[in-house]
mmCIF file of C-alpha atoms in Angstrom:
data_model
loop_
_atom_site.group_PDB
_atom_site.id
_atom_site.type_symbol
_atom_site.label_atom_id
_atom_site.label_comp_id
_atom_site.label_asym_id
_atom_site.label_seq_id
_atom_site.Cartn_x
_atom_site.Cartn_y
_atom_site.Cartn_z
ATOM 1 C CA ILE A 134 -0.419 109.069 -134.636
ATOM 2 C CA ARG A 135 0.613 111.838 -137.007
ATOM 3 C CA PHE A 136 1.550 111.189 -140.616
ATOM 4 C CA SER A 137 2.000 113.061 -143.886
ATOM 5 C CA ILE A 138 1.038 112.103 -147.413
ATOM 6 C CA PRO A 139 3.208 113.668 -150.156
ATOM 7 C CA GLN A 140 1.746 115.035 -153.368
ATOM 8 C CA PRO A 141 1.622 112.298 -156.042
ATOM 9 C CA PRO A 142 3.365 113.271 -159.311
ATOM 10 C CA GLU A 143 0.076 112.996 -161.204
ATOM 11 C CA GLY A 144 -1.911 114.851 -158.511
ATOM 12 C CA GLY A 145 -5.083 113.498 -156.957
ATOM 13 C CA THR A 146 -5.158 110.981 -154.132
ATOM 14 C CA ARG A 147 -3.139 108.030 -152.859
ATOM 15 C CA ASP A 148 -4.312 104.737 -151.417
ATOM 16 C CA VAL A 149 -3.359 104.800 -147.728
ATOM 17 C CA ARG A 150 -3.561 101.963 -145.219
ATOM 18 C CA MET A 151 -2.492 102.073 -141.566
ATOM 19 C CA THR A 152 -2.649 98.884 -139.540
ATOM 20 C CA VAL A 153 -1.764 98.085 -135.903
ATOM 21 C CA TYR A 154 0.020 94.822 -135.066
ATOM 22 C CA ASN A 155 0.784 93.173 -131.736
ATOM 23 C CA ILE A 156 4.241 91.956 -130.703
ATOM 24 C CA LEU A 157 3.553 88.580 -132.368
ATOM 25 C CA GLY A 158 2.935 90.295 -135.709
ATOM 26 C CA GLU A 159 -0.792 89.642 -135.658
ATOM 27 C CA GLU A 160 -3.006 92.368 -137.106
ATOM 28 C CA VAL A 161 -5.192 93.793 -134.336
ATOM 29 C CA GLU A 162 -6.858 96.773 -136.036
ATOM 30 C CA THR A 163 -6.950 98.768 -139.271
ATOM 31 C CA LEU A 164 -6.998 102.500 -138.542
ATOM 32 C CA VAL A 165 -7.008 103.895 -142.089
ATOM 33 C CA ASN A 166 -7.970 102.294 -145.387
ATOM 34 C CA LEU A 167 -8.813 105.269 -147.613
ATOM 35 C CA GLN A 168 -7.748 107.338 -150.571
ATOM 36 C CA LEU A 169 -6.279 110.551 -149.168
ATOM 37 C CA LYS A 170 -5.091 113.810 -150.691
ATOM 38 C CA ALA A 171 -1.628 115.163 -149.938
ATOM 39 C CA GLY A 172 -1.362 116.714 -146.489
ATOM 40 C CA ASN A 173 -0.838 116.134 -142.793
ATOM 41 C CA TYR A 174 -3.135 113.844 -140.849
ATOM 42 C CA GLU A 175 -3.601 112.661 -137.279
ATOM 43 C CA ILE A 176 -5.449 109.540 -136.144
ATOM 44 C CA THR A 177 -6.176 108.350 -132.619
ATOM 45 C CA TRP A 178 -5.953 104.687 -131.728
ATOM 46 C CA ASN A 179 -8.206 103.680 -128.840
ATOM 47 C CA GLY A 180 -6.329 100.854 -127.130
ATOM 48 C CA LEU A 181 -9.010 100.375 -124.483
ATOM 49 C CA ASN A 182 -9.707 96.769 -125.552
ATOM 50 C CA TYR A 183 -6.034 95.778 -125.707
ATOM 51 C CA SER A 184 -3.532 94.897 -123.018
ATOM 52 C CA SER A 185 -0.516 97.029 -122.164
ATOM 53 C CA GLY A 186 2.559 96.260 -124.198
ATOM 54 C CA VAL A 187 4.453 96.920 -127.412
ATOM 55 C CA TYR A 188 2.534 97.396 -130.648
ATOM 56 C CA PHE A 189 3.580 98.371 -134.146
ATOM 57 C CA TYR A 190 1.769 100.493 -136.681
ATOM 58 C CA LYS A 191 2.445 100.191 -140.386
ATOM 59 C CA LEU A 192 1.698 102.930 -142.915
ATOM 60 C CA VAL A 193 1.481 101.785 -146.541
ATOM 61 C CA THR A 194 0.909 104.024 -149.571
ATOM 62 C CA ASP A 195 1.435 103.479 -153.299
ATOM 63 C CA ASN A 196 5.237 103.528 -153.109
ATOM 64 C CA TYR A 197 6.067 103.963 -149.411
ATOM 65 C CA THR A 198 5.976 101.718 -146.355
ATOM 66 C CA ALA A 199 6.969 102.616 -142.786
ATOM 67 C CA THR A 200 6.643 100.627 -139.571
ATOM 68 C CA LYS A 201 6.994 102.254 -136.150
ATOM 69 C CA LYS A 202 6.868 100.941 -132.609
ATOM 70 C CA MET A 203 4.534 102.270 -129.912
ATOM 71 C CA LEU A 204 3.990 101.429 -126.278
ATOM 72 C CA LEU A 205 0.513 101.103 -124.798
ATOM 73 C CA VAL A 206 0.514 101.771 -121.063
ATOM 74 C CA LYS A 207 -2.664 101.562 -119.010
#
């Protein structure tokens, strides 16, 4: 999963959280829960312990939230 963090107006870092949810909206795993500097990042989700199906990942920063769908196929 690739994502970008924009430069905060005051500089420094932003609180970033990325969480994976199943189709029922239940949280299954937190991938990122850090303070990150501006830049491009990539994280790998190991879905080995989960069944095939539709999952959602949600990226939350100080003033931005995005939710995207992904398909896990084994």
